[in-house]
Coordinates of C-alpha atoms in Angstrom, one line a residue:
M269 CA -0.1 0.0 0.1
S270 CA 1.5 3.1 -0.7
L271 CA 2.0 6.2 1.3
R272 CA -0.9 8.3 0.1
S273 CA -3.5 5.2 0.6
R274 CA -2.4 5.2 4.3
T275 CA -2.5 8.2 5.1
A276 CA -5.7 9.5 3.5
P277 CA -8.4 8.1 6.0
L278 CA -6.2 9.7 9.0
L279 CA -6.1 13.5 7.2
S280 CA -10.1 12.7 6.8
A281 CA -10.4 12.7 10.4
A282 CA -8.5 15.4 11.4
L283 CA -10.1 17.4 9.3
A284 CA -13.7 16.2 10.4
I285 CA -12.4 16.7 14.2
F286 CA -11.3 20.0 13.7
M287 CA -14.6 21.2 12.2
Y288 CA -16.4 19.9 14.9
C289 CA -14.2 20.7 18.2
G290 CA -13.8 24.4 16.2
G291 CA -17.7 24.6 15.8
E292 CA -18.1 27.2 18.5
A293 CA -15.3 29.2 17.4
A294 CA -16.2 29.7 14.0
A295 CA -19.9 30.1 15.1
A296 CA -18.7 33.1 17.3
E297 CA -17.1 34.8 14.3
G298 CA -19.3 33.4 11.4
A299 CA -19.3 31.5 7.9
P300 CA -16.8 33.6 7.0
F301 CA -14.0 32.8 9.8
R302 CA -14.6 28.8 9.1
Q303 CA -14.4 29.0 5.2
S304 CA -10.9 31.2 5.8
L305 CA -9.4 28.7 7.8
L306 CA -9.9 26.0 5.0
Q307 CA -8.4 28.2 2.2
A308 CA -5.2 27.7 0.9
P309 CA -2.1 29.8 2.6
P310 CA -1.4 33.0 0.5
P311 CA 1.8 32.5 -1.7
V312 CA 5.6 32.5 0.0
V313 CA 8.0 34.7 -1.2
Q314 CA 11.1 33.4 -2.2
I315 CA 14.5 35.0 -2.4
A316 CA 16.7 33.3 -4.9
N317 CA 20.1 32.3 -3.3
A318 CA 22.7 29.6 -4.2
S319 CA 20.8 26.7 -5.9
P320 CA 20.4 23.9 -3.4
A321 CA 20.6 20.3 -4.6
A322 CA 18.0 18.7 -6.0
A323 CA 16.1 16.8 -3.3
P324 CA 14.9 13.5 -3.7
Q325 CA 11.0 13.6 -4.5
P326 CA 8.5 11.9 -3.0
D327 CA 6.5 9.2 -4.6
F328 CA 2.9 10.8 -3.5
S329 CA 1.6 14.5 -3.6
L330 CA -0.8 15.4 -0.5
F331 CA -2.7 17.6 -3.2
E332 CA -3.3 14.7 -5.8
P333 CA -7.1 13.4 -5.5
F334 CA -6.9 10.4 -3.6
E335 CA -9.7 7.6 -2.9
A336 CA -12.4 8.2 0.0
S337 CA -11.8 6.0 3.1
P338 CA -14.7 4.6 4.7
L339 CA -13.9 6.6 7.4
A340 CA -13.7 9.4 5.4
E341 CA -17.7 8.9 4.3
L342 CA -18.4 8.2 7.7
V343 CA -17.4 11.8 9.0
K344 CA -18.4 13.7 6.0
I345 CA -21.3 15.8 6.8
T346 CA -22.7 18.9 6.0
P347 CA -22.1 21.7 8.8
V348 CA -25.5 22.5 10.8
P349 CA -25.8 26.3 11.6
F350 CA -24.5 26.4 15.1
D351 CA -27.1 27.7 17.7
D352 CA -24.9 29.8 20.7
R353 CA -28.3 30.2 22.1
Q354 CA -28.9 26.1 22.7
F355 CA -25.5 26.3 24.2
A356 CA -26.2 29.1 26.6
F357 CA -29.3 27.3 27.8
E358 CA -28.2 24.0 27.4
L359 CA -28.1 23.7 31.4
L360 CA -31.6 25.0 31.8
R361 CA -34.7 22.8 32.5
D362 CA -36.9 21.6 29.2
D363 CA -39.2 23.8 30.2
Q364 CA -37.1 27.1 31.0
R365 CA -35.3 26.4 27.7
A366 CA -38.3 27.1 26.0
L367 CA -39.4 29.9 27.4
A368 CA -35.7 31.3 27.4
L369 CA -35.5 30.2 23.4
A370 CA -38.8 32.0 22.7
L371 CA -38.2 35.2 25.0
D372 CA -35.4 35.6 22.8
D373 CA -37.2 35.2 19.6
W374 CA -40.0 37.5 20.9
S375 CA -37.4 40.8 22.6
R376 CA -35.5 40.8 19.2
A377 CA -38.8 40.9 17.1
V378 CA -39.1 44.9 16.7
P379 CA -37.0 46.8 15.0
R380 CA -34.2 49.0 17.2
G381 CA -35.4 51.6 19.2
E382 CA -37.2 52.3 22.7
R383 CA -39.7 49.2 22.1
R384 CA -36.4 46.9 22.0
R385 CA -35.3 48.7 24.8
Q386 CA -38.2 48.0 26.6
R387 CA -38.7 44.5 25.5
A388 CA -34.9 43.7 26.7
A389 CA -35.6 45.0 30.1
I390 CA -38.5 42.8 30.1
A391 CA -36.5 39.5 28.8
S392 CA -34.2 40.4 31.8
L393 CA -36.6 39.9 35.1
Y394 CA -38.0 37.0 32.9
Q395 CA -34.2 36.0 33.1
A396 CA -34.0 36.8 37.3
H397 CA -36.7 34.8 37.7
D398 CA -35.4 31.6 36.6
F399 CA -36.9 31.6 32.8
S400 CA -40.1 31.1 34.0
P401 CA -43.8 32.4 33.5
L402 CA -44.8 35.5 35.3
W403 CA -48.6 35.7 35.0
L404 CA -49.2 31.4 34.4
T405 CA -50.0 29.5 36.8
G406 CA -49.8 25.8 35.1
H407 CA -51.3 26.5 32.0
D408 CA -53.8 29.2 33.1
W409 CA -53.5 32.6 33.8
S410 CA -52.7 33.6 37.0
P411 CA -55.2 35.8 39.7
A412 CA -52.8 39.2 38.9
A413 CA -52.8 38.2 34.5
V414 CA -56.7 38.7 35.0
D415 CA -56.8 41.5 37.1
A416 CA -54.2 43.6 35.2
A417 CA -55.7 42.4 32.1
K418 CA -58.9 44.1 33.4
R419 CA -57.3 47.4 34.2
L420 CA -55.3 47.4 30.8
R421 CA -58.5 47.3 29.0
Q422 CA -59.6 50.2 31.1
A423 CA -56.3 52.7 30.4
A424 CA -58.4 55.2 28.5
D425 CA -60.2 55.9 31.3
D426 CA -57.3 57.8 32.4
G427 CA -56.4 59.5 28.9
L428 CA -53.8 56.4 28.1
D429 CA -53.5 54.6 24.7
L430 CA -52.6 51.1 24.6
R431 CA -53.6 50.3 21.0
S432 CA -50.8 49.8 19.4
L433 CA -50.1 46.8 22.2
R434 CA -51.3 43.2 22.2
I435 CA -53.5 42.4 25.2
P436 CA -54.3 38.5 25.6
A437 CA -57.9 37.7 26.1
V438 CA -57.0 36.2 29.2
E439 CA -61.0 34.9 29.5
A440 CA -60.1 32.8 26.4
G441 CA -57.9 30.5 28.5
R442 CA -55.6 28.4 26.9
P443 CA -52.1 31.1 26.7
Q444 CA -49.1 30.8 25.3
L445 CA -45.9 31.5 26.3
A446 CA -46.0 34.7 23.6
D447 CA -49.1 35.6 25.6
D448 CA -46.9 35.8 28.6
F449 CA -44.1 38.2 27.2
F450 CA -47.1 40.3 25.4
L451 CA -49.3 40.7 28.9
S452 CA -46.0 42.0 30.5
E453 CA -45.3 44.4 27.3
A454 CA -48.3 45.6 28.0
V455 CA -48.1 45.9 31.6
A456 CA -44.8 47.7 31.2
A457 CA -46.3 50.2 28.6
Y458 CA -49.1 50.9 30.9
V459 CA -46.7 51.5 33.8
A460 CA -44.5 53.9 31.5
Q461 CA -47.3 55.8 30.1
A462 CA -49.2 56.5 33.9
S463 CA -45.9 57.6 35.0
G464 CA -45.8 60.4 32.0
S465 CA -43.2 58.7 29.6
R466 CA -45.7 60.1 26.4
V467 CA -44.8 63.2 26.6
D468 CA -41.3 65.2 27.8
P469 CA -42.2 68.6 29.2
R470 CA -38.8 70.1 28.0
R471 CA -40.2 69.1 24.5
I472 CA -43.0 71.5 24.8
S473 CA -40.9 74.2 26.8
R474 CA -37.6 74.8 27.9
L475 CA -39.2 76.9 30.3
I476 CA -41.1 73.6 32.2
G477 CA -39.4 71.7 34.9
E478 CA -38.2 68.3 34.7
R479 CA -40.8 65.2 35.5
P480 CA -39.9 63.0 37.9
P481 CA -37.8 59.8 37.2
L482 CA -39.5 57.2 35.3
P483 CA -39.7 53.7 37.3
D484 CA -37.8 50.9 36.7
V485 CA -39.8 48.2 34.2
A486 CA -38.5 45.5 35.7
A487 CA -39.1 46.2 39.3
S488 CA -42.6 47.8 38.3
L489 CA -43.7 44.6 36.4
A490 CA -42.2 42.6 39.2
R491 CA -44.4 44.5 41.5
V492 CA -47.4 44.1 39.7
A493 CA -47.1 40.2 39.0
A494 CA -46.8 39.5 42.4
A495 CA -49.9 41.5 43.5
G496 CA -52.6 38.8 42.7
A497 CA -55.7 39.5 42.1
G498 CA -54.6 43.3 43.7
A499 CA -52.7 44.0 40.6
G500 CA -55.1 46.3 39.1
E501 CA -54.9 48.4 41.9
V502 CA -51.4 48.2 42.0
L503 CA -51.1 49.2 38.2
Q504 CA -54.0 51.9 38.7
G505 CA -51.4 53.5 41.8
F506 CA -49.1 54.5 38.9
N507 CA -51.1 57.4 37.9
P508 CA -51.1 60.6 39.9
P509 CA -52.7 60.1 43.0
H510 CA -53.8 64.1 43.4
E511 CA -57.4 65.1 44.0
Q512 CA -57.4 67.5 41.0
Y513 CA -56.2 64.4 38.8
A514 CA -59.2 62.1 40.3
Q515 CA -61.7 64.8 39.3
L516 CA -60.6 65.3 36.0
R517 CA -60.3 61.6 35.5
T518 CA -64.5 62.0 36.5
K519 CA -65.1 64.6 34.0
L520 CA -63.4 62.6 31.3
A521 CA -66.1 59.7 31.9
E522 CA -68.7 61.8 32.6
I523 CA -68.2 63.6 28.9
R524 CA -67.9 60.1 27.1
A525 CA -71.0 58.7 28.8
G526 CA -73.0 61.7 27.9
T527 CA -73.9 62.6 31.6
A528 CA -72.2 66.1 31.1
L529 CA -73.4 69.3 29.5
N530 CA -73.1 68.1 25.9
A531 CA -69.5 69.5 24.5
E532 CA -70.4 72.4 23.0
D533 CA -72.2 73.9 25.7
Q534 CA -69.9 72.8 28.8
F535 CA -67.0 74.3 26.5
A536 CA -69.0 77.5 26.6
A537 CA -69.6 77.6 30.1
A538 CA -66.1 76.2 31.2
N539 CA -64.4 78.9 29.1
P540 CA -65.7 82.1 29.1
L541 CA -62.4 83.7 28.5
D542 CA -62.1 82.0 25.3
P543 CA -64.7 82.5 22.8
L544 CA -65.8 79.3 21.3
E545 CA -65.0 79.7 17.5
D546 CA -67.2 77.6 15.3
F547 CA -66.7 74.1 17.2
S548 CA -69.4 72.1 15.6
A549 CA -67.5 72.9 12.5
A550 CA -64.0 71.9 14.1
A551 CA -65.7 68.9 16.0
R552 CA -66.8 67.7 11.8
K553 CA -63.3 68.4 10.3
A554 CA -61.6 66.5 13.5
E555 CA -63.9 63.5 13.5
R556 CA -63.3 63.5 9.7
R557 CA -59.4 63.3 10.2
K558 CA -59.7 60.7 12.9
S559 CA -62.1 58.2 11.1
L560 CA -59.1 58.5 8.4
S561 CA -56.4 57.8 10.8
G562 CA -58.1 55.1 12.3
K563 CA -57.8 56.8 16.1
A564 CA -60.6 57.1 18.8
P565 CA -62.8 60.0 18.6
A566 CA -62.4 62.7 20.9
S567 CA -64.1 65.9 21.5
R568 CA -62.1 69.0 22.3
M569 CA -63.1 69.2 25.8
E570 CA -61.6 65.4 25.9
A571 CA -58.4 66.4 24.3
E572 CA -58.1 68.8 26.5
I573 CA -58.9 67.3 29.5
I574 CA -56.3 64.5 28.8
A575 CA -53.7 67.1 28.0
N576 CA -54.0 68.3 31.8
M577 CA -54.2 64.8 32.9
E578 CA -50.9 64.3 31.3
R579 CA -49.6 67.7 32.9
W580 CA -50.5 66.2 36.2
R581 CA -48.1 63.5 35.6
W582 CA -45.1 66.0 36.1
L583 CA -45.8 66.9 39.2
P584 CA -44.2 65.2 42.0
R585 CA -46.1 62.7 44.0
D586 CA -46.0 64.0 46.7
L587 CA -47.2 67.6 46.6
G588 CA -46.5 68.4 50.1
D589 CA -49.0 68.3 53.0
T590 CA -48.5 72.2 53.5
H591 CA -47.8 73.6 50.3
V592 CA -48.6 76.5 47.7
E593 CA -50.0 75.9 43.9
V594 CA -49.7 78.7 41.6
N595 CA -51.7 77.8 38.6
I596 CA -50.9 80.3 35.4
P597 CA -54.0 80.2 32.8
G598 CA -55.7 80.7 36.1
F599 CA -53.8 83.6 37.4
E600 CA -54.6 82.1 40.8
L601 CA -52.2 81.1 44.1
T602 CA -53.4 78.8 46.5
V603 CA -52.5 77.8 50.1
V604 CA -53.5 74.3 50.6
R605 CA -53.1 72.7 54.0
G606 CA -54.0 69.7 55.2
G607 CA -55.9 68.7 52.0
S608 CA -58.0 71.9 52.2
V609 CA -57.2 75.3 50.9
A610 CA -56.0 77.7 53.5
H611 CA -55.8 80.8 51.6
R612 CA -56.9 82.2 48.3
T613 CA -55.5 84.9 46.2
R614 CA -54.8 86.5 42.5
V615 CA -51.4 86.8 40.9
I616 CA -50.1 88.5 38.1
V617 CA -48.1 86.0 35.6
G618 CA -45.8 86.7 32.8
K619 CA -46.4 88.0 29.5
E620 CA -46.7 85.6 26.3
E621 CA -43.3 86.7 25.1
T622 CA -41.6 86.3 28.5
P623 CA -43.6 83.1 30.3
T624 CA -43.9 82.1 34.0
P625 CA -41.4 79.2 34.2
V626 CA -43.6 76.3 35.3
F627 CA -41.5 74.0 38.0
S628 CA -41.7 72.4 41.9
N629 CA -39.1 74.2 44.2
A630 CA -39.8 75.1 47.9
L631 CA -40.4 78.5 49.8
R632 CA -37.3 79.4 52.3
Y633 CA -37.6 83.2 53.5
I634 CA -39.4 86.3 52.7
I635 CA -37.8 89.6 52.3
V636 CA -39.4 92.9 53.6
N637 CA -38.7 96.1 51.8
P638 CA -36.6 94.0 49.0
S639 CA -34.2 95.7 46.9
W640 CA -34.6 95.2 42.9
N641 CA -31.7 93.9 41.0
V642 CA -32.9 94.6 37.8
P643 CA -32.6 91.8 35.2
Q644 CA -29.9 92.6 32.3
S645 CA -32.8 91.7 29.5
I646 CA -34.6 94.6 31.5
I647 CA -31.9 96.6 31.3
N648 CA -31.0 96.6 27.6
K649 CA -34.1 96.6 26.4
E650 CA -36.1 98.5 28.5
L651 CA -34.2 100.9 30.8
L652 CA -31.1 101.8 28.2
P653 CA -34.0 102.6 25.0
K654 CA -36.4 104.5 27.3
H655 CA -33.7 106.8 29.0
G656 CA -31.6 107.4 25.8
G657 CA -29.0 105.3 27.2
D658 CA -28.0 107.2 29.6
L659 CA -29.1 106.2 33.5
S660 CA -27.7 109.0 35.3
S661 CA -31.8 110.6 36.4
L662 CA -31.9 106.9 38.0
A663 CA -29.0 107.5 39.5
K664 CA -30.1 110.8 40.7
R665 CA -33.3 109.0 42.1
G666 CA -31.4 107.1 44.0
W667 CA -30.8 104.0 42.2
K668 CA -27.5 102.4 42.4
V669 CA -26.0 102.3 38.8
G670 CA -22.8 101.0 38.0
W671 CA -20.3 98.3 36.6
S672 CA -19.9 94.7 38.1
N673 CA -17.8 91.8 36.2
G674 CA -17.6 94.0 32.8
R675 CA -21.8 94.6 32.8
L676 CA -24.1 97.5 33.5
S677 CA -25.5 97.1 36.9
V678 CA -28.7 98.8 38.5
R679 CA -30.5 98.1 41.8
Q680 CA -33.7 99.9 42.9
P681 CA -33.5 100.4 46.7
P682 CA -36.1 99.7 49.0
G683 CA -39.0 102.2 49.0
E684 CA -43.1 102.5 48.3
G685 CA -42.0 102.6 44.5
N686 CA -39.9 99.6 44.3
A687 CA -41.3 97.4 40.9
L688 CA -41.0 94.5 43.9
G689 CA -43.4 96.6 46.5
R690 CA -42.9 96.2 49.8
I691 CA -42.4 91.9 49.9
K692 CA -40.8 89.1 48.1
F693 CA -41.3 85.3 48.8
M694 CA -37.9 83.3 48.2
F695 CA -37.5 80.0 46.7
P696 CA -33.6 80.0 44.9
N697 CA -34.0 78.5 41.2
D698 CA -32.5 78.5 38.1
F699 CA -34.9 80.8 36.4
S700 CA -34.5 83.6 38.7
V701 CA -38.2 84.1 39.8
Y702 CA -40.6 84.7 42.7
L703 CA -43.6 85.8 44.5
H704 CA -43.9 89.8 45.3
D705 CA -45.9 92.6 45.7
T706 CA -46.2 95.2 43.3
P707 CA -47.0 98.7 43.3
S708 CA -48.9 98.7 40.2
R709 CA -52.6 97.4 42.1
G710 CA -55.2 98.3 39.8
L711 CA -53.4 95.4 37.2
F712 CA -55.3 92.7 39.3
S713 CA -58.9 94.1 38.3
S714 CA -58.3 92.4 34.7
Q715 CA -59.2 89.3 34.2
K716 CA -56.3 88.2 32.1
R717 CA -53.3 88.9 34.0
A718 CA -50.4 88.3 32.4
F719 CA -48.3 91.1 32.7
S720 CA -45.1 90.8 34.1
H721 CA -41.4 89.1 33.0
G722 CA -41.8 86.4 34.5
C723 CA -42.3 86.8 38.2
M724 CA -45.6 86.6 40.1
R725 CA -47.1 89.2 41.5
V726 CA -49.2 88.8 44.7
E727 CA -52.3 91.1 45.0
D728 CA -52.6 90.5 49.1
P729 CA -48.8 89.8 49.8
F730 CA -49.1 90.2 53.9
A731 CA -51.9 87.5 53.7
L732 CA -50.1 85.4 51.7
A733 CA -46.9 85.6 54.3
E734 CA -49.2 84.7 57.3
A735 CA -50.7 82.0 55.6
V736 CA -46.9 80.4 54.6
L737 CA -45.7 81.2 57.7
G738 CA -48.4 79.2 58.9
P739 CA -50.2 79.4 62.6
G740 CA -48.3 78.8 65.3
S741 CA -45.0 80.9 64.1
G742 CA -45.8 84.0 65.8
W743 CA -46.0 85.5 62.4
S744 CA -49.4 87.4 61.7
E745 CA -50.4 90.2 58.8
E746 CA -50.0 92.9 61.4
R747 CA -46.5 91.6 62.7
V748 CA -45.2 91.5 58.9
K749 CA -46.4 94.8 58.3
K750 CA -44.3 96.4 61.2
L751 CA -41.4 95.5 59.5
I752 CA -41.9 97.9 56.7
G753 CA -39.3 100.4 56.2
G754 CA -36.4 101.4 54.6
S755 CA -34.0 98.6 55.1
E756 CA -34.5 95.0 54.0
R757 CA -35.5 92.7 56.8
Y758 CA -35.7 88.6 56.4
I759 CA -37.7 86.2 58.0
N760 CA -37.0 82.5 57.3
L761 CA -39.5 79.9 57.6
K762 CA -39.2 77.2 60.0
E763 CA -39.2 74.5 56.8
P764 CA -38.6 74.8 53.5
L765 CA -42.3 75.0 51.9
P766 CA -43.0 73.1 48.6
I767 CA -44.1 75.3 46.0
H768 CA -45.6 74.2 42.9
I769 CA -46.0 76.5 39.7
E770 CA -48.2 74.8 37.1
Y771 CA -49.6 75.3 34.1
F772 CA -53.3 73.7 33.6
T773 CA -56.0 75.2 31.3
A774 CA -58.6 72.7 32.6
Y775 CA -59.5 71.8 36.2
V776 CA -62.3 71.5 38.6
D777 CA -63.5 73.9 41.2
E778 CA -64.7 73.3 44.9
Y779 CA -68.0 73.5 43.6
G780 CA -67.3 70.5 41.3
Q781 CA -67.7 72.5 37.9
L782 CA -65.0 72.3 35.6
K783 CA -63.5 75.3 34.5
M784 CA -61.5 75.9 31.4
R785 CA -58.4 78.6 30.5
D786 CA -57.2 80.2 27.9
D787 CA -54.0 78.2 26.6
L788 CA -52.0 81.2 27.4
Y789 CA -48.2 80.3 26.5
G790 CA -50.0 77.6 24.0
Y791 CA -48.1 74.4 26.1
S792 CA -51.6 72.5 25.9
A793 CA -52.0 72.7 21.9
R794 CA -48.5 71.1 22.0
V795 CA -49.4 68.6 24.8
R796 CA -52.2 67.8 22.4
K797 CA -50.1 67.2 19.3
E798 CA -47.6 65.3 21.2
L799 CA -50.8 62.7 22.5
G800 CA -51.8 62.4 19.0
L801 CA -55.3 64.8 19.7
G802 CA -54.7 67.7 17.3
G803 CA -52.6 70.8 18.1

């Protein structure tokens, strides 16, 4: 037997073993990597030197065709694509492996983007759950699944929109693994939407503060799934807990059920500051647009209420047992103590071109007889043009005019004619706004009180001082007024008092009546547009 015939079976076996043992590495790199290992090496560049003596030639060639041996035929197989997932899940039980593989397919079945990232977060929970279903007990739905699905079908009651998601029909029984995943996705979407994920307030305006952080997807899912027959209540709890939100939710249900006034009459009654502009024609156009787009019909009032419910999601869940609220479109300030309004007063807010910012903070101190450090924008746009670039007349009236860090600075001292009046309320913030008195008292008689550069002027500031300092503080309105004089006097609050500068064009008053106000800065229209409810 020649050397060629003796070595052929060994070479075939070695090649087969190489292909089998190298499969994992080759799979990691892909098919091109496997092919490159079997290609002939590049030619060797030889450098001419002294001619070597002729070497004895072998009586065979490794590259000549040879006859296949029985062993070679045995290992000559068609390569099967390597499934690294099967290898990764090899140690799992059969039921766990089946779920893991199905979950991997499901999580990759949507394009890259936010929805795929959410599915990846959901998949991580299943992995932490030992690749077991979250919503199944044996071969049927768990009590948590039944209750959660019921709440999901009521999502529209809270102005939420889950129509793009698949909510399994739990009443039909015989759930599949994929149904478990789809229910998880719908629950996660509800949690996110209820927490305010649909509209980023900074896309509406840079003068709106950040919303509270969104809850963790996996942790929220685990919490709902563990709630048993109370899963629906836990889900509902991700919506704002505030009384005004609940009242708007009730009004939304009344309008949809037809138990409220018809939308046209109620809008006109609730919104005297904004005359109804051919509502019937606008409604007909909106209905036609919605029928073409396949979106659920929504009246103008429905859309406005939903947009306001959405803005409640931007507020802290705990407003504070005692707190201050300023509603910009309502031109009103309230002090709330123990769930009841302890003080209410009119305010003047920023003009359309100089809006009052929307954010939450905390009142910390009060200044009686404040000085006014004139903002640079007012110096450049108003004072200098008004005085022909010469502010010496202001200096003659006692104003401090000078230069600071290369910029013109102007300061009005305390006094009767000070632009801030006799008192201001400080809550240090990035927007440099605050509450204050004003010498222009006549402006409070206007219905639409948008006259300021962004700060909020208070109609009865000394009564407000007594309200925010609180009972038992020893500071009555009369005592605060006794500090009026020619120099600044400070009163520190015992504890920081939460203050929320809000923007609500729809709210329910103390008599249970729905009130709607002019969209002063256009924020509500932008929110409606973001929600797909029309601009």
